[in-house]
């Protein structure tokens, strides 16, 4: 199955973590930071910064969209219930989470098919390198920025791009 890489990433179908469709079309006209997340990764504390962005910018038409993925050393092994409980209890996550998906390889979800062609500031495009790689989708549904897994959510680079996407 070949995805239409010219269509908005928000046009794809993906399940919500707790079942049913996530309905990404509800984010049309908003800025969305799509992040492949994992509960047992050295970068997992980034949930704190992601939640702070959610709290700070939600009223201006922004959301973080967490996409659990277990492709990197099995660092997201839990069930949907376990992931939801961990995110809520440990980090107070209020932003939406999708079903667990693959972001690389033959099983790559259509959402990531539409994201991976966009290069980050260092020129990297293609496969997701690790947990917590970030893609900023503008209000028009187009990818406007990509950030490496090590880039903290509250970094000047991310906040500047986010502020620009919310104008």
XYZ file of N, CA and C in Angstrom:
501
model
N 0.842 -1.180 0.000
C 0.000 0.000 0.000
C 0.882 1.235 0.000
N 0.700 2.098 -0.963
C 1.494 3.306 -1.072
C 0.674 4.486 -0.585
N 1.263 5.264 0.295
C 0.562 6.436 0.827
C 0.771 7.619 -0.104
N -0.187 8.508 -0.146
C -0.067 9.747 -0.888
C 0.755 10.698 -0.030
N 2.042 10.826 -0.356
C 2.928 11.629 0.476
C 2.696 13.122 0.296
N 1.854 13.523 -0.644
C 1.545 14.939 -0.839
C 0.355 15.394 -0.002
N -0.411 14.446 0.510
C -1.574 14.799 1.324
C -1.114 15.149 2.735
N -1.946 15.857 3.450
C -1.624 16.232 4.823
C -1.527 14.993 5.705
N -0.579 14.998 6.634
C -0.527 13.890 7.599
C -1.823 13.776 8.401
N -2.556 14.866 8.520
C -3.789 14.842 9.298
C -4.951 14.189 8.560
N -4.727 13.785 7.312
C -5.763 13.119 6.526
C -5.763 11.598 6.708
N -4.801 11.066 7.438
C -4.717 9.611 7.588
C -5.636 9.117 8.695
N -5.944 7.844 8.638
C -6.724 7.208 9.693
C -5.762 6.523 10.647
N -5.985 6.757 11.933
C -5.181 6.113 12.969
C -6.085 5.937 14.179
N -5.841 4.880 14.909
C -6.660 4.626 16.084
C -6.216 5.442 17.288
N -7.152 5.680 18.188
C -6.834 6.316 19.461
C -6.265 5.253 20.393
N -5.490 5.662 21.364
C -4.864 4.709 22.279
C -5.902 3.824 22.967
N -6.995 4.399 23.389
C -7.996 3.639 24.135
C -9.059 3.004 23.236
N -8.800 2.976 21.913
C -9.729 2.342 20.990
C -10.527 3.356 20.190
N -11.061 2.917 19.076
C -11.804 3.807 18.192
C -10.853 4.676 17.386
N -11.390 5.469 16.472
C -10.538 6.316 15.643
C -10.044 7.545 16.400
N -8.840 8.002 16.066
C -8.292 9.215 16.679
C -8.834 10.470 15.990
N -9.339 10.341 14.753
C -9.910 11.457 13.992
C -9.006 12.687 13.983
N -7.908 12.565 13.254
C -6.949 13.667 13.173
C -7.522 14.902 12.490
N -8.632 14.750 11.757
C -9.227 15.912 11.087
C -9.681 16.965 12.095
N -9.891 16.567 13.352
C -10.284 17.536 14.376
C -9.187 18.562 14.639
N -7.970 18.288 14.158
C -6.860 19.213 14.367
C -6.636 20.122 13.166
N -7.494 20.030 12.164
C -7.392 20.933 11.006
C -7.478 22.366 11.511
N -6.584 23.201 11.018
C -6.559 24.594 11.450
C -5.778 24.819 12.729
N -5.214 23.759 13.280
C -4.390 23.867 14.480
C -2.950 23.500 14.147
N -2.039 23.884 15.011
C -0.657 23.415 14.922
C -0.571 22.145 15.763
N 0.118 21.143 15.246
C 0.206 19.844 15.917
C 1.669 19.399 15.960
N 2.142 19.022 17.129
C 3.482 18.463 17.274
C 3.323 16.957 17.429
N 3.687 16.207 16.387
C 3.579 14.756 16.383
C 4.897 14.180 16.908
N 4.807 13.339 17.934
C 5.999 12.803 18.583
C 5.831 11.307 18.799
N 6.801 10.510 18.309
C 6.761 9.086 18.616
C 7.328 8.905 20.017
N 6.501 8.369 20.905
C 6.825 8.318 22.325
C 7.053 6.888 22.813
N 7.752 6.793 23.956
C 8.011 5.504 24.581
C 8.165 5.705 26.086
N 7.701 4.746 26.862
C 7.676 4.861 28.320
C 8.967 4.443 29.015
N 9.815 3.686 28.324
C 11.005 3.138 28.975
C 12.287 3.553 28.256
N 12.343 4.809 27.855
C 13.459 5.348 27.079
C 14.191 6.387 27.925
N 15.469 6.574 27.670
C 16.212 7.625 28.350
C 15.646 9.004 28.071
N 14.900 9.148 26.977
C 14.305 10.438 26.613
C 12.877 10.592 27.144
N 12.365 9.580 27.827
C 10.992 9.621 28.339
C 10.696 10.870 29.175
N 11.647 11.419 29.934
C 11.353 12.653 30.678
C 10.923 13.831 29.782
N 11.081 13.704 28.469
C 10.583 14.751 27.568
C 9.066 14.890 27.661
N 8.384 13.892 28.195
C 6.941 14.023 28.411
C 6.635 15.290 29.219
N 7.507 15.634 30.162
C 7.302 16.830 30.988
C 7.245 18.076 30.113
N 8.212 18.228 29.226
C 8.241 19.388 28.335
C 7.101 19.385 27.343
N 6.738 18.212 26.846
C 5.616 18.119 25.913
C 4.330 18.564 26.592
N 4.126 18.128 27.830
C 2.922 18.521 28.561
C 2.923 20.024 28.837
N 4.083 20.592 29.129
C 4.157 22.040 29.354
C 3.779 22.803 28.088
N 4.250 22.336 26.922
C 3.853 22.968 25.656
C 2.341 22.865 25.471
N 1.790 21.690 25.769
C 0.349 21.483 25.634
C -0.410 22.488 26.496
N -0.003 22.608 27.742
C -0.688 23.514 28.665
C -0.542 24.976 28.242
N 0.651 25.341 27.766
C 0.930 26.731 27.425
C 0.244 27.185 26.140
N 0.131 26.291 25.156
C -0.325 26.707 23.828
C -1.682 26.158 23.384
N -2.289 25.284 24.159
C -3.555 24.660 23.739
C -4.621 25.696 23.393
N -4.744 26.723 24.197
C -5.783 27.727 23.958
C -5.528 28.548 22.702
N -4.313 28.485 22.164
C -3.983 29.219 20.937
C -4.126 28.336 19.691
N -4.667 27.133 19.854
C -4.877 26.265 18.698
C -3.724 25.316 18.448
N -3.235 24.682 19.499
C -2.102 23.761 19.396
C -2.400 22.496 20.184
N -1.849 21.377 19.708
C -1.856 20.147 20.492
C -0.609 19.338 20.202
N -0.166 18.635 21.210
C 0.824 17.580 21.030
C 0.025 16.331 20.683
N 0.552 15.505 19.804
C -0.052 14.209 19.491
C 1.012 13.151 19.728
N 0.852 12.384 20.798
C 1.804 11.329 21.118
C 1.463 10.062 20.359
N 2.486 9.466 19.750
C 2.301 8.246 18.958
C 3.213 7.163 19.536
N 2.698 6.312 20.406
C 3.528 5.257 20.991
C 4.103 4.324 19.920
N 5.367 3.951 20.133
C 6.053 3.069 19.192
C 7.011 2.183 19.978
N 7.043 0.905 19.634
C 7.887 -0.069 20.325
C 9.034 -0.557 19.445
N 9.387 0.191 18.407
C 10.406 -0.271 17.464
C 11.840 -0.028 17.908
N 12.060 0.740 18.953
C 13.415 1.077 19.360
C 13.743 0.371 20.669
N 14.409 -0.785 20.554
C 14.809 -1.608 21.694
C 13.643 -1.986 22.608
N 12.447 -2.083 22.041
C 11.292 -2.517 22.814
C 10.970 -1.605 23.982
N 11.148 -0.302 23.805
C 11.003 0.642 24.909
C 9.564 1.124 25.145
N 8.607 0.580 24.397
C 7.184 0.855 24.658
C 6.443 -0.465 24.607
N 6.713 -1.366 25.586
C 6.152 -2.715 25.538
C 4.719 -2.828 26.051
N 4.224 -1.814 26.732
C 2.948 -1.927 27.423
C 1.724 -1.994 26.538
N 0.637 -2.399 27.168
C -0.676 -2.383 26.524
C -1.168 -0.943 26.474
N -2.254 -0.710 25.771
C -2.840 0.632 25.708
C -3.149 1.140 27.119
N -3.702 0.279 27.948
C -4.055 0.672 29.311
C -2.812 1.028 30.122
N -1.760 0.222 29.981
C -0.516 0.484 30.708
C 0.127 1.792 30.257
N 0.124 2.046 28.950
C 0.688 3.289 28.418
C -0.099 4.483 28.947
N -1.413 4.408 28.877
C -2.259 5.514 29.347
C -2.041 5.779 30.830
N -1.982 4.732 31.628
C -1.777 4.877 33.068
C -0.415 5.488 33.363
N 0.623 4.999 32.689
C 1.972 5.535 32.897
C 2.019 7.023 32.564
N 1.496 7.395 31.403
C 1.548 8.792 30.957
C 0.780 9.711 31.899
N -0.363 9.265 32.338
C -1.200 10.063 33.228
C -0.595 10.153 34.627
N -0.253 9.015 35.201
C 0.222 8.978 36.583
C 1.618 9.572 36.739
N 2.506 9.330 35.765
C 3.892 9.756 35.901
C 4.123 11.178 35.424
N 3.451 11.559 34.341
C 3.726 12.866 33.734
C 2.507 13.769 33.611
N 1.345 13.313 34.051
C 0.150 14.148 33.971
C -0.238 14.513 32.552
N 0.038 13.612 31.615
C -0.210 13.883 30.202
C -1.700 14.121 29.945
N -1.981 15.259 29.319
C -3.359 15.586 28.951
C -3.557 15.585 27.437
N -2.461 15.542 26.684
C -2.585 15.549 25.220
C -2.973 14.162 24.711
N -3.547 14.113 23.501
C -4.006 12.833 22.955
C -2.866 11.892 22.588
N -3.137 10.609 22.725
C -2.216 9.549 22.331
C -2.929 8.635 21.341
N -2.198 8.203 20.338
C -2.767 7.278 19.354
C -2.457 5.844 19.760
N -2.964 4.934 18.946
C -2.602 3.530 19.094
C -1.094 3.394 18.869
N -0.527 2.292 19.338
C 0.887 2.008 19.118
C 1.081 1.613 17.655
N 2.059 2.233 16.979
C 2.292 1.967 15.561
C 3.783 1.773 15.286
N 4.072 1.336 14.080
C 5.451 1.274 13.593
C 5.724 2.549 12.806
N 6.903 3.130 13.015
C 7.264 4.374 12.343
C 8.305 4.155 11.244
N 8.891 2.975 11.201
C 9.896 2.626 10.194
C 9.589 1.261 9.595
N 10.207 0.990 8.464
C 10.120 -0.342 7.863
C 8.850 -0.575 7.070
N 8.669 -1.832 6.680
C 7.534 -2.214 5.837
C 6.198 -1.954 6.501
N 6.160 -2.000 7.823
C 4.923 -1.776 8.554
C 4.704 -0.321 8.958
N 5.512 0.594 8.390
C 5.397 2.010 8.759
C 3.972 2.501 8.548
N 3.422 3.135 9.572
C 2.062 3.660 9.511
C 1.998 4.797 8.481
N 0.839 4.954 7.850
C 0.637 5.996 6.830
C 0.939 7.398 7.372
N 0.687 7.629 8.652
C 1.011 8.929 9.233
C 2.496 9.232 9.053
N 3.332 8.247 9.350
C 4.772 8.453 9.226
C 5.247 8.414 7.777
N 4.520 7.727 6.905
C 4.834 7.786 5.472
C 4.790 9.232 4.999
N 3.865 10.000 5.555
C 3.684 11.390 5.147
C 4.617 12.342 5.892
N 5.268 11.881 6.930
C 6.150 12.746 7.716
C 7.633 12.584 7.364
N 8.074 11.371 7.114
C 9.517 11.102 7.046
C 10.250 11.757 5.881
N 9.546 12.231 4.879
C 10.210 12.899 3.764
C 10.672 14.306 4.097
N 10.203 14.843 5.207
C 10.555 16.206 5.603
C 11.878 16.180 6.365
N 12.798 17.060 5.989
C 14.127 17.096 6.619
C 14.151 18.025 7.825
N 14.980 17.660 8.799
C 15.163 18.525 9.960
C 16.222 19.588 9.649
N 16.573 20.385 10.641
C 17.522 21.468 10.452
C 18.911 21.021 10.031
N 19.270 19.772 10.326
C 20.576 19.233 9.930
C 20.496 18.523 8.578
N 19.313 18.514 7.975
C 19.155 17.890 6.668
C 18.746 16.431 6.715
N 18.485 15.867 7.898
C 18.077 14.464 7.983
C 16.623 14.312 7.571
N 16.402 13.425 6.625
C 15.044 13.010 6.283
C 15.064 11.488 6.221
N 13.906 10.904 6.046
C 13.847 9.446 6.003
C 13.512 8.873 7.362
N 14.015 7.670 7.613
C 13.636 6.918 8.812
C 13.738 7.724 10.099
N 12.835 7.392 11.005
C 12.852 7.951 12.353
C 14.080 7.360 13.049
N 14.859 8.204 13.713
C 16.112 7.758 14.316
C 15.938 7.137 15.694
N 14.956 7.614 16.473
C 14.789 7.109 17.827
C 13.464 7.620 18.362
N 13.129 7.229 19.572
C 11.943 7.736 20.246
C 12.051 9.251 20.406
N 10.924 9.914 20.398
C 10.794 11.352 20.646
C 11.309 12.220 19.496
N 11.280 11.689 18.263
C 11.499 12.552 17.105
C 10.203 13.345 16.929
N 10.343 14.618 16.568
C 9.192 15.524 16.571
C 8.962 16.144 15.201
N 7.691 16.238 14.816
C 7.278 16.894 13.574
C 6.232 17.941 13.918
N 6.449 19.165 13.477
C 5.474 20.225 13.693
C 4.665 20.403 12.416
N 3.364 20.250 12.529
C 2.440 20.441 11.417
C 1.766 21.785 11.628
N 1.787 22.631 10.593
C 1.190 23.959 10.694
C -0.318 23.916 10.567
N -0.923 25.071 10.748
C -2.390 25.183 10.682
C -2.939 24.747 9.317
N -2.110 24.832 8.279
C -2.538 24.442 6.935
C -2.418 22.943 6.679
N -1.962 22.188 7.686
C -1.842 20.743 7.543
C -0.528 20.289 6.956
N 0.385 21.232 6.694
C 1.689 20.890 6.115
C 2.749 20.802 7.208
N 3.734 19.901 7.017
C 4.848 19.806 7.954
C 5.708 21.058 7.793
N 5.993 21.724 8.902
C 6.801 22.941 8.858
C 8.153 22.778 9.537
N 8.322 21.752 10.363
C 9.608 21.545 11.030
C 9.707 20.107 11.518
N 10.959 19.657 11.609
C 11.271 18.337 12.152
C 12.427 18.518 13.126
N 12.338 17.839 14.260
C 13.358 17.980 15.287
C 13.868 16.610 15.711
N 15.161 16.536 15.970
C 15.774 15.271 16.374
C 15.239 14.823 17.728
N 15.380 13.540 18.026
C 14.909 13.032 19.312
C 15.538 13.763 20.512
N 16.785 14.173 20.385
C 17.478 14.815 21.499
C 17.048 16.268 21.716
N 16.355 16.866 20.748
C 15.900 18.244 20.903
C 14.780 18.288 21.931
N 15.018 19.018 23.007
C 14.036 19.112 24.085
C 12.791 19.862 23.601
N 11.606 19.433 24.026
C 10.369 20.092 23.591
C 10.335 21.593 23.883
N 10.923 22.011 24.985
C 10.889 23.427 25.350
C 12.105 24.205 24.856
N 12.899 23.613 23.963
C 14.073 24.301 23.421
C 13.645 25.527 22.622
N 14.552 26.475 22.500
C 14.267 27.697 21.732
C 13.887 27.354 20.296
N 14.512 26.338 19.732
C 14.256 25.909 18.359
C 12.804 25.462 18.169
N 12.304 24.641 19.075
C 10.936 24.129 18.988
C 9.941 25.263 19.279
N 10.184 26.010 20.333
C 9.259 27.077 20.711
C 9.164 28.132 19.611
N 10.283 28.482 18.997
C 10.271 29.461 17.904
C 9.436 28.964 16.724
N 9.643 27.697 16.340
C 8.872 27.127 15.231
C 7.385 27.070 15.592
N 7.101 26.707 16.833
C 5.710 26.617 17.281
C 5.046 28.005 17.271
N 5.733 28.987 17.788
C 5.209 30.358 17.783
C 4.916 30.802 16.337
N 5.837 30.469 15.430
C 5.640 30.823 14.018
C 4.448 30.125 13.404
N 4.218 28.882 13.809
C 3.095 28.106 13.254
C 1.745 28.595 13.792
N 1.772 29.275 14.914
C 0.528 29.738 15.525
C 0.115 31.143 15.091
N 0.949 31.790 14.297
C 0.647 33.154 13.855
C -0.550 33.144 12.913
